[in-house]
PDB file of C-alpha atoms in Angstrom:
ATOM      1  CA  LYS S   1      18.370 266.691  -6.789  1.00  0.00           C
ATOM      2  CA  GLN S   2      19.989 263.748  -5.512  1.00  0.00           C
ATOM      3  CA  GLU S   3      17.163 260.763  -4.740  1.00  0.00           C
ATOM      4  CA  VAL S   4      17.948 257.766  -3.559  1.00  0.00           C
ATOM      5  CA  THR S   5      16.385 254.634  -3.634  1.00  0.00           C
ATOM      6  CA  GLN S   6      16.826 251.074  -1.420  1.00  0.00           C
ATOM      7  CA  ILE S   7      15.273 247.616  -2.482  1.00  0.00           C
ATOM      8  CA  PRO S   8      13.637 245.332  -1.151  1.00  0.00           C
ATOM      9  CA  ALA S   9      12.431 247.594   1.430  1.00  0.00           C
ATOM     10  CA  ALA S  10      12.027 244.567   3.436  1.00  0.00           C
ATOM     11  CA  LEU S  11      13.845 241.138   3.616  1.00  0.00           C
ATOM     12  CA  SER S  12      13.440 237.675   5.410  1.00  0.00           C
ATOM     13  CA  VAL S  13      15.680 234.859   4.964  1.00  0.00           C
ATOM     14  CA  PRO S  14      16.676 231.955   6.874  1.00  0.00           C
ATOM     15  CA  GLU S  15      19.924 231.913   9.319  1.00  0.00           C
ATOM     16  CA  GLY S  16      23.661 231.157   7.123  1.00  0.00           C
ATOM     17  CA  GLU S  17      21.965 232.617   3.779  1.00  0.00           C
ATOM     18  CA  ASN S  18      23.912 235.047   1.887  1.00  0.00           C
ATOM     19  CA  LEU S  19      21.952 238.100   0.682  1.00  0.00           C
ATOM     20  CA  VAL S  20      22.419 241.248  -1.159  1.00  0.00           C
ATOM     21  CA  LEU S  21      20.782 244.562  -0.373  1.00  0.00           C
ATOM     22  CA  ASN S  22      21.032 247.301  -3.006  1.00  0.00           C
ATOM     23  CA  CYS S  23      20.828 250.847  -2.936  1.00  0.00           C
ATOM     24  CA  SER S  24      20.492 253.530  -6.037  1.00  0.00           C
ATOM     25  CA  PHE S  25      20.871 257.328  -6.613  1.00  0.00           C
ATOM     26  CA  THR S  26      19.937 259.349  -9.661  1.00  0.00           C
ATOM     27  CA  ASP S  27      22.834 261.673  -9.617  1.00  0.00           C
ATOM     28  CA  SER S  28      26.294 259.871 -10.107  1.00  0.00           C
ATOM     29  CA  ALA S  29      28.787 262.842  -9.143  1.00  0.00           C
ATOM     30  CA  ILE S  30      29.424 261.347  -5.739  1.00  0.00           C
ATOM     31  CA  TYR S  31      32.449 261.464  -4.340  1.00  0.00           C
ATOM     32  CA  ASN S  32      31.581 258.688  -1.706  1.00  0.00           C
ATOM     33  CA  LEU S  33      28.872 256.040  -0.540  1.00  0.00           C
ATOM     34  CA  GLN S  34      27.587 255.133   2.809  1.00  0.00           C
ATOM     35  CA  TRP S  35      26.314 251.961   4.455  1.00  0.00           C
ATOM     36  CA  PHE S  36      24.595 252.754   8.438  1.00  0.00           C
ATOM     37  CA  ARG S  37      23.070 249.641  10.518  1.00  0.00           C
ATOM     38  CA  GLN S  38      20.483 250.783  12.729  1.00  0.00           C
ATOM     39  CA  ASP S  39      18.722 249.075  15.203  1.00  0.00           C
ATOM     40  CA  PRO S  40      15.029 249.605  16.665  1.00  0.00           C
ATOM     41  CA  GLY S  41      15.037 252.457  18.595  1.00  0.00           C
ATOM     42  CA  LYS S  42      18.848 253.172  18.234  1.00  0.00           C
ATOM     43  CA  GLY S  43      21.561 255.643  16.120  1.00  0.00           C
ATOM     44  CA  LEU S  44      22.864 254.907  12.806  1.00  0.00           C
ATOM     45  CA  THR S  45      26.073 253.228  13.003  1.00  0.00           C
ATOM     46  CA  SER S  46      28.511 253.315  10.506  1.00  0.00           C
ATOM     47  CA  LEU S  47      29.327 249.726   8.476  1.00  0.00           C
ATOM     48  CA  LEU S  48      31.279 250.811   5.535  1.00  0.00           C
ATOM     49  CA  LEU S  49      32.487 253.928   3.664  1.00  0.00           C
ATOM     50  CA  ILE S  50      33.343 253.948  -0.200  1.00  0.00           C
ATOM     51  CA  GLN S  51      35.345 256.075  -1.741  1.00  0.00           C
ATOM     52  CA  SER S  52      34.291 257.514  -5.851  1.00  0.00           C
ATOM     53  CA  SER S  53      37.807 255.777  -6.262  1.00  0.00           C
ATOM     54  CA  GLN S  54      36.965 252.695  -4.839  1.00  0.00           C
ATOM     55  CA  ARG S  55      34.634 249.899  -6.114  1.00  0.00           C
ATOM     56  CA  GLU S  56      34.657 247.233  -3.458  1.00  0.00           C
ATOM     57  CA  GLN S  57      35.364 247.363   0.901  1.00  0.00           C
ATOM     58  CA  THR S  58      34.629 245.204   2.900  1.00  0.00           C
ATOM     59  CA  SER S  59      34.516 244.411   6.673  1.00  0.00           C
ATOM     60  CA  GLY S  60      34.241 241.268   8.054  1.00  0.00           C
ATOM     61  CA  ARG S  61      31.158 239.631   6.638  1.00  0.00           C
ATOM     62  CA  LEU S  62      30.357 242.703   4.611  1.00  0.00           C
ATOM     63  CA  ASN S  63      31.047 243.098   1.183  1.00  0.00           C
ATOM     64  CA  ALA S  64      30.681 246.585  -0.211  1.00  0.00           C
ATOM     65  CA  SER S  65      30.594 247.597  -3.998  1.00  0.00           C
ATOM     66  CA  LEU S  66      29.715 250.802  -5.954  1.00  0.00           C
ATOM     67  CA  ASP S  67      29.081 251.378  -9.494  1.00  0.00           C
ATOM     68  CA  LYS S  68      29.045 255.223  -9.915  1.00  0.00           C
ATOM     69  CA  SER S  69      28.568 255.115 -13.857  1.00  0.00           C
ATOM     70  CA  SER S  70      25.377 253.158 -12.794  1.00  0.00           C
ATOM     71  CA  GLY S  71      24.290 254.712 -10.247  1.00  0.00           C
ATOM     72  CA  ARG S  72      24.611 251.703  -8.179  1.00  0.00           C
ATOM     73  CA  SER S  73      25.855 249.920  -5.127  1.00  0.00           C
ATOM     74  CA  THR S  74      25.310 246.761  -2.885  1.00  0.00           C
ATOM     75  CA  LEU S  75      25.784 245.620   0.224  1.00  0.00           C
ATOM     76  CA  TYR S  76      26.536 241.385   0.618  1.00  0.00           C
ATOM     77  CA  ILE S  77      26.327 239.878   3.935  1.00  0.00           C
ATOM     78  CA  ALA S  78      27.759 236.501   3.965  1.00  0.00           C
ATOM     79  CA  ALA S  79      26.162 233.735   6.076  1.00  0.00           C
ATOM     80  CA  SER S  80      23.146 236.228   8.030  1.00  0.00           C
ATOM     81  CA  GLN S  81      22.743 235.333  11.521  1.00  0.00           C
ATOM     82  CA  PRO S  82      20.015 236.829  13.940  1.00  0.00           C
ATOM     83  CA  GLY S  83      22.445 239.327  14.978  1.00  0.00           C
ATOM     84  CA  ASP S  84      22.200 240.367  11.217  1.00  0.00           C
ATOM     85  CA  SER S  85      18.702 241.230  11.542  1.00  0.00           C
ATOM     86  CA  ALA S  86      18.249 245.623  11.839  1.00  0.00           C
ATOM     87  CA  THR S  87      16.963 248.216   9.506  1.00  0.00           C
ATOM     88  CA  TYR S  88      19.992 249.095   6.736  1.00  0.00           C
ATOM     89  CA  LEU S  89      19.884 252.115   4.829  1.00  0.00           C
ATOM     90  CA  CYS S  90      23.011 254.229   2.497  1.00  0.00           C
ATOM     91  CA  ALA S  91      23.718 257.385   1.899  1.00  0.00           C
ATOM     92  CA  VAL S  92      25.907 259.782  -0.346  1.00  0.00           C
ATOM     93  CA  PRO S  93      27.245 263.449   0.313  1.00  0.00           C
ATOM     94  CA  THR S  94      24.822 266.574  -1.415  1.00  0.00           C
ATOM     95  CA  GLY S  95      26.344 269.496  -2.216  1.00  0.00           C
ATOM     96  CA  GLY S  96      29.158 270.707  -0.842  1.00  0.00           C
ATOM     97  CA  GLY S  97      28.359 270.784   2.574  1.00  0.00           C
ATOM     98  CA  ASN S  98      28.504 266.740   3.037  1.00  0.00           C
ATOM     99  CA  LYS S  99      24.870 266.751   4.250  1.00  0.00           C
ATOM    100  CA  LEU S 100      24.036 262.956   3.603  1.00  0.00           C
ATOM    101  CA  THR S 101      20.817 261.725   1.420  1.00  0.00           C
ATOM    102  CA  PHE S 102      19.239 258.857   2.841  1.00  0.00           C
ATOM    103  CA  GLY S 103      17.939 255.818   1.145  1.00  0.00           C
ATOM    104  CA  THR S 104      14.917 254.447   3.229  1.00  0.00           C
ATOM    105  CA  GLY S 105      16.171 251.633   4.067  1.00  0.00           C
ATOM    106  CA  THR S 106      15.853 247.896   3.902  1.00  0.00           C
ATOM    107  CA  GLN S 107      14.060 246.153   7.002  1.00  0.00           C
ATOM    108  CA  LEU S 108      16.624 242.603   7.669  1.00  0.00           C
ATOM    109  CA  LYS S 109      14.886 239.679   9.149  1.00  0.00           C
ATOM    110  CA  VAL S 110      17.094 236.940  10.289  1.00  0.00           C
ATOM    111  CA  GLU S 111      15.413 233.785  11.007  1.00  0.00           C
ATOM    112  CA  LEU S 112      16.464 230.812  13.268  1.00  0.00           C
TER     113      LEU S 112
ATOM    114  CA  GLU E   1      37.231 257.548  21.785  1.00  0.00           C
ATOM    115  CA  ALA E   2      34.415 258.095  23.541  1.00  0.00           C
ATOM    116  CA  GLY E   3      30.792 258.605  20.834  1.00  0.00           C
ATOM    117  CA  VAL E   4      28.566 261.113  19.802  1.00  0.00           C
ATOM    118  CA  ALA E   5      27.049 262.353  23.750  1.00  0.00           C
ATOM    119  CA  GLN E   6      22.134 262.838  22.772  1.00  0.00           C
ATOM    120  CA  SER E   7      20.264 263.837  25.857  1.00  0.00           C
ATOM    121  CA  PRO E   8      17.527 263.357  26.800  1.00  0.00           C
ATOM    122  CA  ARG E   9      16.796 259.942  25.063  1.00  0.00           C
ATOM    123  CA  TYR E  10      12.557 259.970  25.368  1.00  0.00           C
ATOM    124  CA  LYS E  11      10.863 262.543  25.162  1.00  0.00           C
ATOM    125  CA  ILE E  12       6.963 263.332  25.192  1.00  0.00           C
ATOM    126  CA  ILE E  13       5.261 266.710  25.184  1.00  0.00           C
ATOM    127  CA  GLU E  14       2.212 267.521  24.313  1.00  0.00           C
ATOM    128  CA  LYS E  15       1.378 269.911  20.851  1.00  0.00           C
ATOM    129  CA  ARG E  16       2.620 273.483  21.468  1.00  0.00           C
ATOM    130  CA  GLN E  17       5.135 273.200  24.364  1.00  0.00           C
ATOM    131  CA  SER E  18       8.771 273.394  23.089  1.00  0.00           C
ATOM    132  CA  VAL E  19      11.514 271.353  23.628  1.00  0.00           C
ATOM    133  CA  ALA E  20      15.619 271.113  23.701  1.00  0.00           C
ATOM    134  CA  PHE E  21      17.556 268.951  22.711  1.00  0.00           C
ATOM    135  CA  TRP E  22      21.109 268.651  23.437  1.00  0.00           C
ATOM    136  CA  CYS E  23      24.547 266.527  21.350  1.00  0.00           C
ATOM    137  CA  ASN E  24      28.067 266.452  22.690  1.00  0.00           C
ATOM    138  CA  PRO E  25      30.181 265.201  19.664  1.00  0.00           C
ATOM    139  CA  ILE E  26      33.497 263.285  19.468  1.00  0.00           C
ATOM    140  CA  SER E  27      36.314 265.594  20.863  1.00  0.00           C
ATOM    141  CA  GLY E  28      37.930 267.707  18.098  1.00  0.00           C
ATOM    142  CA  HIS E  29      34.972 267.444  15.110  1.00  0.00           C
ATOM    143  CA  ALA E  30      34.592 270.431  13.735  1.00  0.00           C
ATOM    144  CA  THR E  31      31.661 269.039  11.993  1.00  0.00           C
ATOM    145  CA  LEU E  32      28.512 268.951  13.776  1.00  0.00           C
ATOM    146  CA  TYR E  33      25.345 267.584  12.425  1.00  0.00           C
ATOM    147  CA  TRP E  34      20.995 267.590  13.006  1.00  0.00           C
ATOM    148  CA  TYR E  35      18.884 265.443  11.439  1.00  0.00           C
ATOM    149  CA  GLN E  36      15.131 264.356  11.549  1.00  0.00           C
ATOM    150  CA  GLN E  37      13.822 260.705  11.210  1.00  0.00           C
ATOM    151  CA  ILE E  38      10.659 260.277  11.292  1.00  0.00           C
ATOM    152  CA  LEU E  39       9.439 256.781  11.344  1.00  0.00           C
ATOM    153  CA  GLY E  40       9.334 254.672   8.180  1.00  0.00           C
ATOM    154  CA  GLN E  41      11.875 257.590   6.435  1.00  0.00           C
ATOM    155  CA  GLY E  42      15.449 257.748   5.671  1.00  0.00           C
ATOM    156  CA  PRO E  43      17.487 260.874   8.066  1.00  0.00           C
ATOM    157  CA  LYS E  44      16.695 264.676   6.543  1.00  0.00           C
ATOM    158  CA  LEU E  45      19.339 266.645   6.937  1.00  0.00           C
ATOM    159  CA  LEU E  46      18.081 269.940   9.324  1.00  0.00           C
ATOM    160  CA  ILE E  47      20.828 271.778  10.067  1.00  0.00           C
ATOM    161  CA  GLN E  48      25.268 271.543   9.830  1.00  0.00           C
ATOM    162  CA  PHE E  49      27.658 273.997  11.636  1.00  0.00           C
ATOM    163  CA  GLN E  50      31.599 273.810  10.820  1.00  0.00           C
ATOM    164  CA  ASN E  51      32.487 275.048  14.278  1.00  0.00           C
ATOM    165  CA  ASN E  52      29.934 277.589  15.496  1.00  0.00           C
ATOM    166  CA  GLY E  53      29.174 278.806  11.706  1.00  0.00           C
ATOM    167  CA  VAL E  54      26.174 277.321   9.979  1.00  0.00           C
ATOM    168  CA  VAL E  55      27.208 276.136   6.628  1.00  0.00           C
ATOM    169  CA  ASP E  56      23.973 274.523   5.771  1.00  0.00           C
ATOM    170  CA  ASP E  57      19.853 275.662   7.453  1.00  0.00           C
ATOM    171  CA  SER E  58      17.950 275.494   3.777  1.00  0.00           C
ATOM    172  CA  GLN E  59      15.617 272.278   5.267  1.00  0.00           C
ATOM    173  CA  LEU E  60      15.143 274.234   9.148  1.00  0.00           C
ATOM    174  CA  PRO E  61      11.169 275.102   9.555  1.00  0.00           C
ATOM    175  CA  LYS E  62      13.076 279.196  11.028  1.00  0.00           C
ATOM    176  CA  ASP E  63       9.360 278.928  12.074  1.00  0.00           C
ATOM    177  CA  ARG E  64       9.749 277.128  15.017  1.00  0.00           C
ATOM    178  CA  PHE E  65      13.235 275.047  14.949  1.00  0.00           C
ATOM    179  CA  SER E  66      16.389 276.238  16.396  1.00  0.00           C
ATOM    180  CA  ALA E  67      19.517 275.579  16.974  1.00  0.00           C
ATOM    181  CA  GLU E  68      23.455 276.804  18.591  1.00  0.00           C
ATOM    182  CA  ARG E  69      26.476 275.775  18.110  1.00  0.00           C
ATOM    183  CA  LEU E  70      28.221 278.499  20.352  1.00  0.00           C
ATOM    184  CA  LYS E  71      31.514 277.695  21.533  1.00  0.00           C
ATOM    185  CA  GLY E  72      32.290 275.353  18.669  1.00  0.00           C
ATOM    186  CA  VAL E  73      31.815 271.857  20.170  1.00  0.00           C
ATOM    187  CA  ASP E  74      28.010 270.941  21.805  1.00  0.00           C
ATOM    188  CA  SER E  75      24.762 271.679  20.345  1.00  0.00           C
ATOM    189  CA  THR E  76      21.533 272.375  21.584  1.00  0.00           C
ATOM    190  CA  LEU E  77      18.602 271.857  18.649  1.00  0.00           C
ATOM    191  CA  LYS E  78      15.144 273.864  20.134  1.00  0.00           C
ATOM    192  CA  ILE E  79      11.538 273.081  18.782  1.00  0.00           C
ATOM    193  CA  GLN E  80       8.827 276.506  19.804  1.00  0.00           C
ATOM    194  CA  PRO E  81       6.197 275.247  19.694  1.00  0.00           C
ATOM    195  CA  ALA E  82       5.932 271.822  18.658  1.00  0.00           C
ATOM    196  CA  LYS E  83       3.104 270.392  16.215  1.00  0.00           C
ATOM    197  CA  LEU E  84       2.151 266.797  16.239  1.00  0.00           C
ATOM    198  CA  GLU E  85       3.960 266.579  12.461  1.00  0.00           C
ATOM    199  CA  ASP E  86       7.539 266.617  14.693  1.00  0.00           C
ATOM    200  CA  SER E  87       7.009 263.387  16.685  1.00  0.00           C
ATOM    201  CA  ALA E  88      10.199 261.910  14.636  1.00  0.00           C
ATOM    202  CA  VAL E  89      14.153 260.550  16.075  1.00  0.00           C
ATOM    203  CA  TYR E  90      16.584 263.917  16.009  1.00  0.00           C
ATOM    204  CA  LEU E  91      19.937 262.639  15.658  1.00  0.00           C
ATOM    205  CA  CYS E  92      22.869 263.623  15.980  1.00  0.00           C
ATOM    206  CA  ALA E  93      26.350 263.354  13.914  1.00  0.00           C
ATOM    207  CA  SER E  94      30.250 264.978  14.054  1.00  0.00           C
ATOM    208  CA  SER E  95      32.844 264.246  11.443  1.00  0.00           C
ATOM    209  CA  PRO E  96      36.045 265.690  11.790  1.00  0.00           C
ATOM    210  CA  LEU E  97      36.844 268.770   9.382  1.00  0.00           C
ATOM    211  CA  TRP E  98      37.831 267.745   6.161  1.00  0.00           C
ATOM    212  CA  GLU E  99      37.081 264.118   6.799  1.00  0.00           C
ATOM    213  CA  ARG E 100      33.765 262.673   5.672  1.00  0.00           C
ATOM    214  CA  GLU E 101      32.627 259.750   6.879  1.00  0.00           C
ATOM    215  CA  GLN E 102      30.176 261.007   9.370  1.00  0.00           C
ATOM    216  CA  TYR E 103      28.985 259.943  12.683  1.00  0.00           C
ATOM    217  CA  PHE E 104      25.445 259.363  14.869  1.00  0.00           C
ATOM    218  CA  GLY E 105      24.799 259.319  18.130  1.00  0.00           C
ATOM    219  CA  PRO E 106      21.991 257.115  19.690  1.00  0.00           C
ATOM    220  CA  GLY E 107      19.239 259.660  19.420  1.00  0.00           C
ATOM    221  CA  THR E 108      16.635 261.905  20.788  1.00  0.00           C
ATOM    222  CA  ARG E 109      13.344 260.281  20.173  1.00  0.00           C
ATOM    223  CA  LEU E 110      10.470 262.901  20.363  1.00  0.00           C
ATOM    224  CA  THR E 111       6.503 261.934  20.652  1.00  0.00           C
ATOM    225  CA  VAL E 112       4.222 264.919  20.638  1.00  0.00           C
ATOM    226  CA  THR E 113       1.095 264.399  21.468  1.00  0.00           C
TER     227      THR E 113
END
């Protein structure tokens, strides 16, 4: 059974700091990994999707890496801003039907 | 391109009452998913449709939850009767046929009192 863990559960940083969020998964037989952002009371916004054949994917100040063999992914946020404050979730497809198994998320707060 | 639409956004009901949620996926997306997200947890899949057929409903509490996607477009999720532990955000997502990325709607926040 696939299990996804995210560390840390919560993180508070000053504005401008670079930071790394971690995601680990137990079954490395995945074909992609997706990072989402969730604002309080809102749905999920897809940030990055990394295919299993890729090592990295970048979008603006975000960079996600994937190491299938070790069952790990990281989301790097450069020059953090207060607007980055949200919960960040990683998810991997499980089973032939493509259902996503999610981690419990990292709650990020970027302070002025 | 319009995103995934859901309604209502919020619903408060008493236990043992029934409730229904509606989802309209992105146009042309054949696959539709309903997830349940309990406070402090990641979303959990309840049911997945491919067009109007069910692909996976292994985690759907079938004694009280039902879902349909009659014409392969929009979908409804129903709970009858509701329990206190059903309080959660119900998220609908869609993806194009054979495409893996899922796009989520804003969710419906259900409170059962």
